[in-house]
mmCIF file of C-alpha atoms and ligand atoms in Angstrom:
data_model
loop_
_atom_site.group_PDB
_atom_site.id
_atom_site.type_symbol
_atom_site.label_atom_id
_atom_site.label_comp_id
_atom_site.label_asym_id
_atom_site.label_seq_id
_atom_site.Cartn_x
_atom_site.Cartn_y
_atom_site.Cartn_z
ATOM 1 C CA UNK A 1 -40.310 -78.012 -30.400
ATOM 2 C CA UNK A 2 -41.862 -79.207 -27.201
ATOM 3 C CA UNK A 3 -39.685 -79.096 -24.093
ATOM 4 C CA UNK A 4 -40.294 -82.699 -23.016
ATOM 5 C CA UNK A 5 -42.488 -85.733 -23.495
ATOM 6 C CA UNK A 6 -44.875 -84.701 -20.728
ATOM 7 C CA UNK A 7 -48.347 -83.434 -21.596
ATOM 8 C CA UNK A 8 -48.602 -79.658 -21.252
ATOM 9 C CA UNK A 9 -51.823 -78.047 -20.066
ATOM 10 C CA UNK A 10 -52.279 -74.267 -20.102
ATOM 11 C CA UNK A 11 -55.359 -72.646 -18.548
ATOM 12 C CA UNK A 12 -56.283 -69.243 -19.942
ATOM 13 C CA UNK A 13 -58.631 -66.465 -18.812
ATOM 14 C CA UNK A 14 -58.536 -62.697 -19.264
ATOM 15 C CA UNK A 15 -56.468 -61.416 -16.342
ATOM 16 C CA UNK A 16 -54.822 -64.606 -15.008
ATOM 17 C CA UNK A 17 -55.728 -63.565 -11.466
ATOM 18 C CA UNK A 18 -59.104 -65.291 -10.880
ATOM 19 C CA UNK A 19 -60.275 -68.199 -13.053
ATOM 20 C CA UNK A 20 -57.143 -69.609 -14.691
ATOM 21 C CA UNK A 21 -54.909 -69.592 -11.587
ATOM 22 C CA UNK A 22 -57.775 -71.267 -9.725
ATOM 23 C CA UNK A 23 -57.897 -73.896 -12.478
ATOM 24 C CA UNK A 24 -54.105 -74.323 -12.322
ATOM 25 C CA UNK A 25 -54.114 -74.829 -8.535
ATOM 26 C CA UNK A 26 -57.120 -77.151 -8.436
ATOM 27 C CA UNK A 27 -55.964 -79.212 -11.429
ATOM 28 C CA UNK A 28 -52.474 -79.613 -9.954
ATOM 29 C CA UNK A 29 -53.933 -80.787 -6.647
ATOM 30 C CA UNK A 30 -56.247 -83.321 -8.304
ATOM 31 C CA UNK A 31 -53.468 -84.540 -10.627
ATOM 32 C CA UNK A 32 -51.230 -85.012 -7.582
ATOM 33 C CA UNK A 33 -53.907 -87.056 -5.838
ATOM 34 C CA UNK A 34 -54.028 -89.404 -8.853
ATOM 35 C CA UNK A 35 -50.251 -89.659 -9.104
ATOM 36 C CA UNK A 36 -50.300 -88.045 -12.557
ATOM 37 C CA UNK A 37 -48.153 -84.987 -11.830
ATOM 38 C CA UNK A 38 -44.889 -86.501 -13.172
ATOM 39 C CA UNK A 39 -46.540 -86.805 -16.598
ATOM 40 C CA UNK A 40 -47.935 -83.278 -16.757
ATOM 41 C CA UNK A 41 -46.793 -79.672 -17.052
ATOM 42 C CA UNK A 42 -49.416 -77.236 -15.819
ATOM 43 C CA UNK A 43 -49.499 -73.459 -16.114
ATOM 44 C CA UNK A 44 -51.934 -70.581 -16.566
ATOM 45 C CA UNK A 45 -51.918 -67.238 -18.375
ATOM 46 C CA UNK A 46 -54.152 -64.311 -19.325
ATOM 47 C CA UNK A 47 -55.065 -62.961 -22.746
ATOM 48 C CA UNK A 48 -54.426 -59.438 -21.422
ATOM 49 C CA UNK A 49 -51.535 -57.872 -19.510
ATOM 50 C CA UNK A 50 -53.489 -55.789 -16.963
ATOM 51 C CA UNK A 51 -52.285 -57.793 -13.959
ATOM 52 C CA UNK A 52 -48.952 -59.239 -15.092
ATOM 53 C CA UNK A 53 -46.688 -60.038 -12.131
ATOM 54 C CA UNK A 54 -49.526 -59.944 -9.587
ATOM 55 C CA UNK A 55 -50.581 -62.818 -7.335
ATOM 56 C CA UNK A 56 -54.111 -64.205 -7.749
ATOM 57 C CA UNK A 57 -56.987 -61.995 -6.566
ATOM 58 C CA UNK A 58 -57.349 -62.150 -2.757
ATOM 59 C CA UNK A 59 -60.928 -63.442 -3.134
ATOM 60 C CA UNK A 60 -59.777 -66.320 -5.361
ATOM 61 C CA UNK A 61 -56.965 -67.156 -2.958
ATOM 62 C CA UNK A 62 -59.314 -67.180 0.028
ATOM 63 C CA UNK A 63 -61.932 -69.365 -1.681
ATOM 64 C CA UNK A 64 -59.299 -71.833 -2.927
ATOM 65 C CA UNK A 65 -57.512 -72.002 0.421
ATOM 66 C CA UNK A 66 -60.809 -72.904 2.097
ATOM 67 C CA UNK A 67 -60.687 -76.041 -0.086
ATOM 68 C CA UNK A 68 -57.032 -76.680 0.710
ATOM 69 C CA UNK A 69 -55.551 -75.188 -2.468
ATOM 70 C CA UNK A 70 -52.851 -72.541 -1.960
ATOM 71 C CA UNK A 71 -52.570 -70.145 -4.922
ATOM 72 C CA UNK A 72 -50.272 -67.629 -3.212
ATOM 73 C CA UNK A 73 -47.080 -68.449 -5.141
ATOM 74 C CA UNK A 74 -48.661 -67.968 -8.575
ATOM 75 C CA UNK A 75 -47.990 -64.776 -10.575
ATOM 76 C CA UNK A 76 -49.958 -63.516 -13.550
ATOM 77 C CA UNK A 77 -48.458 -63.612 -17.025
ATOM 78 C CA UNK A 78 -49.759 -63.021 -20.527
ATOM 79 C CA UNK A 79 -50.143 -65.738 -23.172
ATOM 80 C CA UNK A 80 -47.361 -65.629 -25.761
ATOM 81 C CA UNK A 81 -46.698 -67.301 -29.092
ATOM 82 C CA UNK A 82 -44.340 -69.861 -27.587
ATOM 83 C CA UNK A 83 -47.227 -71.235 -25.538
ATOM 84 C CA UNK A 84 -48.853 -72.603 -28.701
ATOM 85 C CA UNK A 85 -45.786 -74.807 -29.244
ATOM 86 C CA UNK A 86 -44.984 -75.624 -25.602
ATOM 87 C CA UNK A 87 -48.445 -76.806 -24.538
ATOM 88 C CA UNK A 88 -50.585 -79.652 -25.909
ATOM 89 C CA UNK A 89 -53.890 -78.356 -24.560
ATOM 90 C CA UNK A 90 -54.814 -74.709 -24.136
ATOM 91 C CA UNK A 91 -58.066 -74.394 -22.252
ATOM 92 C CA UNK A 92 -60.146 -71.231 -22.413
ATOM 93 C CA UNK A 93 -62.457 -70.177 -19.595
ATOM 94 C CA UNK A 94 -64.902 -68.260 -21.818
ATOM 95 C CA UNK A 95 -65.792 -67.432 -25.405
ATOM 96 C CA UNK A 96 -63.794 -64.242 -25.476
ATOM 97 C CA UNK A 97 -60.646 -66.055 -24.303
ATOM 98 C CA UNK A 98 -61.338 -68.792 -26.869
ATOM 99 C CA UNK A 99 -61.709 -66.338 -29.763
ATOM 100 C CA UNK A 100 -58.567 -64.507 -28.696
ATOM 101 C CA UNK A 101 -56.561 -67.758 -28.592
ATOM 102 C CA UNK A 102 -57.874 -68.946 -31.976
ATOM 103 C CA UNK A 103 -56.861 -65.638 -33.512
ATOM 104 C CA UNK A 104 -53.382 -65.741 -31.947
ATOM 105 C CA UNK A 105 -52.663 -69.390 -32.749
ATOM 106 C CA UNK A 106 -49.818 -69.812 -35.277
ATOM 107 C CA UNK A 107 -50.878 -72.055 -38.193
ATOM 108 C CA UNK A 108 -48.166 -74.656 -37.526
ATOM 109 C CA UNK A 109 -48.618 -74.854 -33.747
ATOM 110 C CA UNK A 110 -49.520 -78.168 -32.153
ATOM 111 C CA UNK A 111 -51.666 -76.941 -29.275
ATOM 112 C CA UNK A 112 -55.333 -77.927 -29.235
ATOM 113 C CA UNK A 113 -57.553 -75.095 -28.081
ATOM 114 C CA UNK A 114 -60.779 -75.952 -26.286
ATOM 115 C CA UNK A 115 -63.243 -74.593 -23.772
ATOM 116 C CA UNK A 116 -62.258 -75.983 -20.366
ATOM 117 C CA UNK A 117 -65.886 -76.733 -19.503
ATOM 118 C CA UNK A 118 -66.121 -79.090 -22.482
ATOM 119 C CA UNK A 119 -64.602 -81.532 -19.961
ATOM 120 C CA UNK A 120 -67.672 -81.127 -17.731
ATOM 121 C CA UNK A 121 -70.511 -81.599 -20.263
ATOM 122 C CA UNK A 122 -73.035 -82.425 -17.516
ATOM 123 C CA UNK A 123 -72.869 -78.783 -16.356
ATOM 124 C CA UNK A 124 -74.583 -77.699 -19.604
ATOM 125 C CA UNK A 125 -72.630 -74.446 -19.610
ATOM 126 C CA UNK A 126 -69.629 -73.661 -21.732
ATOM 127 C CA UNK A 127 -68.145 -70.648 -19.961
ATOM 128 C CA UNK A 128 -66.722 -70.155 -16.474
ATOM 129 C CA UNK A 129 -68.355 -66.821 -15.520
ATOM 130 C CA UNK A 130 -65.903 -64.030 -14.721
ATOM 131 C CA UNK A 131 -66.199 -63.448 -10.951
ATOM 132 C CA UNK A 132 -64.042 -60.280 -10.898
ATOM 133 C CA UNK A 133 -66.801 -57.664 -10.895
ATOM 134 C CA UNK A 134 -69.549 -59.852 -9.524
ATOM 135 C CA UNK A 135 -70.436 -60.376 -5.913
ATOM 136 C CA UNK A 136 -72.122 -63.257 -4.167
ATOM 137 C CA UNK A 137 -70.784 -66.730 -4.592
ATOM 138 C CA UNK A 138 -68.971 -66.170 -7.899
ATOM 139 C CA UNK A 139 -65.663 -67.461 -6.590
ATOM 140 C CA UNK A 140 -67.288 -70.592 -5.140
ATOM 141 C CA UNK A 141 -68.999 -71.256 -8.479
ATOM 142 C CA UNK A 142 -65.661 -70.956 -10.259
ATOM 143 C CA UNK A 143 -64.178 -73.539 -7.888
ATOM 144 C CA UNK A 144 -67.110 -75.933 -8.341
ATOM 145 C CA UNK A 145 -66.911 -75.739 -12.136
ATOM 146 C CA UNK A 146 -63.139 -75.963 -12.237
ATOM 147 C CA UNK A 147 -63.151 -79.037 -9.974
ATOM 148 C CA UNK A 148 -65.676 -80.774 -12.262
ATOM 149 C CA UNK A 149 -63.815 -79.972 -15.477
ATOM 150 C CA UNK A 150 -60.450 -80.902 -13.924
ATOM 151 C CA UNK A 151 -61.821 -84.344 -13.046
ATOM 152 C CA UNK A 152 -63.138 -84.745 -16.607
ATOM 153 C CA UNK A 153 -59.828 -83.745 -18.145
ATOM 154 C CA UNK A 154 -57.857 -85.984 -15.781
ATOM 155 C CA UNK A 155 -60.143 -88.934 -16.629
ATOM 156 C CA UNK A 156 -59.340 -88.419 -20.306
ATOM 157 C CA UNK A 157 -55.593 -87.982 -19.725
ATOM 158 C CA UNK A 158 -55.516 -91.061 -17.508
ATOM 159 C CA UNK A 159 -57.073 -93.131 -20.325
ATOM 160 C CA UNK A 160 -54.449 -91.867 -22.776
ATOM 161 C CA UNK A 161 -51.570 -92.545 -20.378
ATOM 162 C CA UNK A 162 -52.745 -96.126 -19.830
ATOM 163 C CA UNK A 163 -52.506 -96.926 -23.552
HETATM 164 P P1 LIG B 201 -59.883 -63.465 -14.672
HETATM 165 O O1 LIG B 201 -60.729 -62.258 -14.058
HETATM 166 O O2 LIG B 201 -59.895 -63.274 -16.167
HETATM 167 O O3 LIG B 201 -60.649 -64.672 -14.246
HETATM 168 O O4 LIG B 201 -58.497 -63.377 -14.069
HETATM 169 C C1 LIG B 201 -60.509 -60.918 -14.371
HETATM 170 C C2 LIG B 201 -59.448 -60.245 -13.797
HETATM 171 C C3 LIG B 201 -59.238 -58.916 -14.082
HETATM 172 C C4 LIG B 201 -60.084 -58.254 -14.950
HETATM 173 C C5 LIG B 201 -61.148 -58.925 -15.535
HETATM 174 C C6 LIG B 201 -61.338 -60.267 -15.250
HETATM 175 N N1 LIG B 201 -59.872 -56.885 -15.236
HETATM 176 O O5 LIG B 201 -60.665 -56.315 -15.997
HETATM 177 O O6 LIG B 201 -58.905 -56.291 -14.743
#
């Protein structure tokens, strides 16, 4: 059973310290700006437990804060079976996350599993690249992509809420 009649959105990556907490923070901010927060429940999780209990990676926090998004209160957790019943949309950052979620998904669960970047089709890329081991502007790229896809998802949710 779902907890409420709000729409639940869960962002998922591998460690829940870089991409998915960034998505959670950015999406929350943009939802707030549109006045949609009362209708949404937003969370993030990782497919693996390596970083459970940790705050987002310092590089993700710094990049997000430079755009006015504070990720410091978030703590990593692992996806669990209850998530497939509690959330309406579970959004994977890459193909490995997607495959993991599809394998875990209980047959009777209501959650729809998609690639997050399917909400930003103009980017012509399906995966948010993992910035953890990379250098350069990986964290900025994550923010750019996540902002685009968040806007796309919010556009769709806004249409549904208006009906
Ligand atoms: P994330 O990035 O999945 O975007 O949180 C990673 C974080 C940690 C690791 C890999 C990716 N790791 O191997 O520990």
